[in-house]
Amino acid sequence: MTSAGRPDAPVLLVTKLHPPSVLAQTIARERLFERLREGRGLKLSLVAGPAGFGKSTLLAAWREEETRERPVAWVTLDGGDNDAIMLWSHVIEALGRACPALAETIPAELVPAAPLLEVLLPRLVNALTEQGEVVLVLDDFHRLTSAAARETLRWFVDYMPSTLQLVLATRADPALPLGALRAHGQLLELRADDLRFTAPEAHEFLNDRLGLGLAAGDVDLLVTRTEGWPAGIYLAALSLAGKPDKAALVRAFDGTSAHVVDFLSSEVLGAYEPELQAFMLRTSVLERLCVPLCDAVLDGTGSAAALESLARSNLFLIPLDDQRRWFRFHHLFAQLLRVELERREPALVPTLHRRAFEWHDEFGTTDEAIHHAIAAHAFAEAGSLIAGTWVHYVNAGRTSSVLDRLLRFPEATLDGDARLLLVLAWISALRGSEADMRAALARLDRLGELEPGPLPDGFASLQSSLCVLSAAFAWGDVAASLEAGARSVELEGPESPWRPVVTWSLGWGHYCNGDLDQAERWLTETAELAPPADQWIVGTGAIADLSLIAGLRGRHAEQLRLAGAAVDQAREQGLLEAREVGEVHTAHGVALAAHGRREEALPLLEQGVFLRRLWGQPLDLADGLIALATATAGVGDRARAAALFRETEELLAGCPDAGVLPQRLAAAMGAPVPARAELSEREREVLALLSSGLSEREIGQELFLSFNTVHTHVKSLYRKLGVSSRAEAVEFHLGETRRG
Amino acid sequence: MSYEFVLRGEIGDRFSVLFEGMHLERRSGLTVITGDVHDQAHLHGLIERIQELGIELVSVNPLPRKGSV
């Protein structure tokens, strides 16, 4: 479970949903617009070509014309979209802006909580089917590199309705079955050769729009020399602006064997005043620019004038919003600038990144702050930002964003930073990977003694974060989870923001252990503490767990009321389809079944199991499976019920300590209740010391455990042995020792 | 492992910062860059940088290890 609920929707960069502005200088390439319209009704429209082939410009100009016919949604992809949650948040937000009806059926806030392939995308496809014709442009598609994010898109292409025209602009062919689409006439392709400027287009651009007054022969020479490469022609135009003898430059260009980029990049910069040159070079480290940010990075005050002048004269500076507050350099141009910056002022680059980091940190744009801190090799600062904000990313469903960032740290830096290793462990656990979590903890272990003192994410100490992690994620070991929970109660005080996570862990552990009184006490506390602390995941889970307990105790009216309350709270908090609280659906299903409403219960129990599989905690899943199998047997589907029971048996057999779940399973199967669970090693130690006559407090001193922890072990071993007093337990122990 | 990248067009030394520690050679309308590539990530990074500049990549070849038989 995570610290807070889900008030933190992913932070959407609005500028990404804004197509590049169509400037007065842009020519309308009607022959290509016509081709794009041919993509209507086809599976895929692909605009593929290397950098600088005018893909975005073409599509932005086409979009302006096309919006008169049908809505056009636009997303410019970037590295952040490799987190599939971000990708689809942006796509759904963009579609909602283009078609208001869609925004109502499928709000973007839904994305972080709902499993993508299983819930969200099918729902999006249904909503689009109801919607009329619409175009979706995904620009810079090549920046989508993660296999997981691409997989979601491939699924979408398979199932989307033909009323949607999906246009991908990319430098590299996407990993989609292009051959098959082509063979079935389902693919529209505009490739580099289609995108090259023809001589008439170059003439219109250079002379009619830019007013360069070039002779027809010189235009032809430029087209030949650049092979119609739009960026090359535009670089030439920038170099030519203000040159008195334009023909001479064109001839010099034609006469050299130097690469277009090589020849023109020196010419282009040379066409600007030295101050503007410095401005462009130094701000080229930024992904996006605005006046205050540029001032900060340059440590000066002249950015407003420089940006205004460039925005007027340079098509490579692209406005990102209507107010012209944010801009970015065209990727290719930015790259040329970065090369030149590296050549002229290499020592300055880390300083520039550091200033960008400081500005973004102050401004509150944490994502970019972390990016620049890492680029400036300011790993200490980047680490502090991540340590302080990871919980917000998690609550926005962005665990993979945090993971990607951490993987960019040098191994040695990570290995020296206990806070970050702990974040890595939490993220791994939340993603359901026990192996990755254990690997991170092993690295933490090598650091030796953990420093005391509070952490920026609200934990009382590193030790405490580690302890709460072990309590919240049992990985099939109830005793270990309860032991960690007992220590966590002492480490995280009653005022801690993590307190509800601790109390939930204890409540859930006791529930698995069959100690329903204790479980109720802790879960009731959780349900009360969670809302003021914004801890909606554990808060909602606790209400569902309380409903399950009421059911076990035969209080069926209360059971149904609590299940309803859990569902309501999950819905209000956008958690209804979140994998973290699959027990809500299980509890709802079990409560309905207890009231004889089996038909309604089954789909809910299926949904509970489905979500709990994703969450990846064995005991949590077993709880859901037992409920589903019981209801399945109840409606007479013996084969399915047997398979589910078998799966649960295997799952529990792999758990180090499954508490009373094996007994619950046996009871559900109508089988004889199996022998009590084996004692854990720790419980055996405690039992041996009990038999030697020590008090629980003395045993604690002997084993370096708290009184609470020892007490927990004692209760657990009583339960496992089926005894109710120390005398009986000692008797059992002595008997066992005698037997040898 | 040493690699050879062949690019179309003659590219000046200004771009050598992008190919740190590698050797640039120009001949008859081509640029040949040779040098050590540490791993797959490094290799893909280099190719991406060439792409970003709009420069056409003609070929990428691993070079035989020096002294190998």
PDB file of C-alpha atoms in Angstrom, chain A residues 175-265:
ATOM      1  CA  ALA A 175       6.994  -1.913 -34.556  1.00  0.00           C
ATOM      2  CA  LEU A 176       3.540  -2.549 -36.034  1.00  0.00           C
ATOM      3  CA  PRO A 177       2.669  -5.136 -38.693  1.00  0.00           C
ATOM      4  CA  LEU A 178       3.231  -2.652 -41.537  1.00  0.00           C
ATOM      5  CA  GLY A 179       3.687  -5.356 -44.173  1.00  0.00           C
ATOM      6  CA  ALA A 180       0.296  -6.889 -43.462  1.00  0.00           C
ATOM      7  CA  LEU A 181      -1.410  -3.483 -43.303  1.00  0.00           C
ATOM      8  CA  ARG A 182       0.181  -2.545 -46.632  1.00  0.00           C
ATOM      9  CA  ALA A 183      -0.900  -5.816 -48.245  1.00  0.00           C
ATOM     10  CA  HIS A 184      -4.488  -5.253 -47.099  1.00  0.00           C
ATOM     11  CA  GLY A 185      -4.536  -1.667 -48.369  1.00  0.00           C
ATOM     12  CA  GLN A 186      -4.915  -0.439 -44.770  1.00  0.00           C
ATOM     13  CA  LEU A 187      -1.810   1.760 -44.664  1.00  0.00           C
ATOM     14  CA  LEU A 188      -1.277   5.289 -45.933  1.00  0.00           C
ATOM     15  CA  GLU A 189       2.411   6.176 -46.142  1.00  0.00           C
ATOM     16  CA  LEU A 190       4.155   9.482 -46.683  1.00  0.00           C
ATOM     17  CA  ARG A 191       7.886   8.846 -46.693  1.00  0.00           C
ATOM     18  CA  ALA A 192      11.039  10.949 -47.123  1.00  0.00           C
ATOM     19  CA  ASP A 193      10.756  11.094 -50.902  1.00  0.00           C
ATOM     20  CA  ASP A 194       7.177  12.364 -50.678  1.00  0.00           C
ATOM     21  CA  LEU A 195       8.199  14.968 -48.123  1.00  0.00           C
ATOM     22  CA  ARG A 196      11.071  16.525 -50.099  1.00  0.00           C
ATOM     23  CA  PHE A 197      10.425  20.061 -51.324  1.00  0.00           C
ATOM     24  CA  THR A 198       9.774  20.305 -55.036  1.00  0.00           C
ATOM     25  CA  ALA A 199      11.258  23.291 -56.869  1.00  0.00           C
ATOM     26  CA  PRO A 200       7.866  25.109 -57.006  1.00  0.00           C
ATOM     27  CA  GLU A 201       7.373  24.538 -53.262  1.00  0.00           C
ATOM     28  CA  ALA A 202      10.867  25.850 -52.515  1.00  0.00           C
ATOM     29  CA  HIS A 203      10.185  28.862 -54.718  1.00  0.00           C
ATOM     30  CA  GLU A 204       6.931  29.613 -52.913  1.00  0.00           C
ATOM     31  CA  PHE A 205       8.620  29.246 -49.534  1.00  0.00           C
ATOM     32  CA  LEU A 206      11.853  31.148 -50.169  1.00  0.00           C
ATOM     33  CA  ASN A 207      10.512  33.944 -52.303  1.00  0.00           C
ATOM     34  CA  ASP A 208       6.764  34.344 -51.653  1.00  0.00           C
ATOM     35  CA  ARG A 209       6.851  33.689 -47.908  1.00  0.00           C
ATOM     36  CA  LEU A 210      10.347  34.679 -46.832  1.00  0.00           C
ATOM     37  CA  GLY A 211      10.815  37.355 -49.512  1.00  0.00           C
ATOM     38  CA  LEU A 212      14.422  36.392 -50.225  1.00  0.00           C
ATOM     39  CA  GLY A 213      14.164  37.365 -53.898  1.00  0.00           C
ATOM     40  CA  LEU A 214      16.251  34.456 -55.205  1.00  0.00           C
ATOM     41  CA  ALA A 215      16.625  33.879 -58.931  1.00  0.00           C
ATOM     42  CA  ALA A 216      14.883  30.754 -60.252  1.00  0.00           C
ATOM     43  CA  GLY A 217      18.244  29.178 -61.047  1.00  0.00           C
ATOM     44  CA  ASP A 218      19.487  29.720 -57.473  1.00  0.00           C
ATOM     45  CA  VAL A 219      16.332  28.128 -56.030  1.00  0.00           C
ATOM     46  CA  ASP A 220      16.894  25.116 -58.285  1.00  0.00           C
ATOM     47  CA  LEU A 221      20.524  24.911 -57.155  1.00  0.00           C
ATOM     48  CA  LEU A 222      19.472  24.914 -53.496  1.00  0.00           C
ATOM     49  CA  VAL A 223      16.881  22.202 -54.073  1.00  0.00           C
ATOM     50  CA  THR A 224      19.425  20.063 -55.879  1.00  0.00           C
ATOM     51  CA  ARG A 225      22.171  20.650 -53.336  1.00  0.00           C
ATOM     52  CA  THR A 226      19.887  19.856 -50.346  1.00  0.00           C
ATOM     53  CA  GLU A 227      17.986  17.158 -52.269  1.00  0.00           C
ATOM     54  CA  GLY A 228      14.799  18.924 -51.246  1.00  0.00           C
ATOM     55  CA  TRP A 229      15.485  18.332 -47.555  1.00  0.00           C
ATOM     56  CA  PRO A 230      13.198  20.940 -45.920  1.00  0.00           C
ATOM     57  CA  ALA A 231      15.496  21.635 -42.958  1.00  0.00           C
ATOM     58  CA  GLY A 232      18.433  22.120 -45.326  1.00  0.00           C
ATOM     59  CA  ILE A 233      16.471  24.580 -47.420  1.00  0.00           C
ATOM     60  CA  TYR A 234      15.407  26.418 -44.307  1.00  0.00           C
ATOM     61  CA  LEU A 235      18.957  26.527 -42.890  1.00  0.00           C
ATOM     62  CA  ALA A 236      20.011  28.012 -46.241  1.00  0.00           C
ATOM     63  CA  ALA A 237      17.214  30.583 -45.988  1.00  0.00           C
ATOM     64  CA  LEU A 238      18.380  31.626 -42.502  1.00  0.00           C
ATOM     65  CA  SER A 239      21.958  31.947 -43.753  1.00  0.00           C
ATOM     66  CA  LEU A 240      20.832  33.978 -46.761  1.00  0.00           C
ATOM     67  CA  ALA A 241      18.667  36.447 -44.816  1.00  0.00           C
ATOM     68  CA  GLY A 242      20.443  39.775 -44.666  1.00  0.00           C
ATOM     69  CA  LYS A 243      23.267  38.712 -46.995  1.00  0.00           C
ATOM     70  CA  PRO A 244      23.752  41.334 -49.721  1.00  0.00           C
ATOM     71  CA  ASP A 245      25.103  38.881 -52.292  1.00  0.00           C
ATOM     72  CA  LYS A 246      22.833  35.882 -51.993  1.00  0.00           C
ATOM     73  CA  ALA A 247      23.834  34.347 -55.297  1.00  0.00           C
ATOM     74  CA  ALA A 248      27.468  34.190 -54.128  1.00  0.00           C
ATOM     75  CA  LEU A 249      26.541  32.177 -51.032  1.00  0.00           C
ATOM     76  CA  VAL A 250      24.390  29.791 -53.060  1.00  0.00           C
ATOM     77  CA  ARG A 251      27.280  29.213 -55.460  1.00  0.00           C
ATOM     78  CA  ALA A 252      29.776  28.727 -52.610  1.00  0.00           C
ATOM     79  CA  PHE A 253      27.374  26.176 -51.085  1.00  0.00           C
ATOM     80  CA  ASP A 254      27.045  24.415 -54.404  1.00  0.00           C
ATOM     81  CA  GLY A 255      30.797  24.444 -54.905  1.00  0.00           C
ATOM     82  CA  THR A 256      31.771  22.720 -51.666  1.00  0.00           C
ATOM     83  CA  SER A 257      31.644  19.038 -50.894  1.00  0.00           C
ATOM     84  CA  ALA A 258      30.851  19.760 -47.224  1.00  0.00           C
ATOM     85  CA  HIS A 259      27.690  18.280 -45.759  1.00  0.00           C
ATOM     86  CA  VAL A 260      24.634  20.568 -45.887  1.00  0.00           C
ATOM     87  CA  VAL A 261      24.474  20.698 -42.106  1.00  0.00           C
ATOM     88  CA  ASP A 262      28.173  21.283 -41.735  1.00  0.00           C
ATOM     89  CA  PHE A 263      28.322  24.067 -44.274  1.00  0.00           C
ATOM     90  CA  LEU A 264      25.175  25.811 -43.134  1.00  0.00           C
ATOM     91  CA  SER A 265      25.492  25.557 -39.357  1.00  0.00           C
TER      92      SER A 265
END
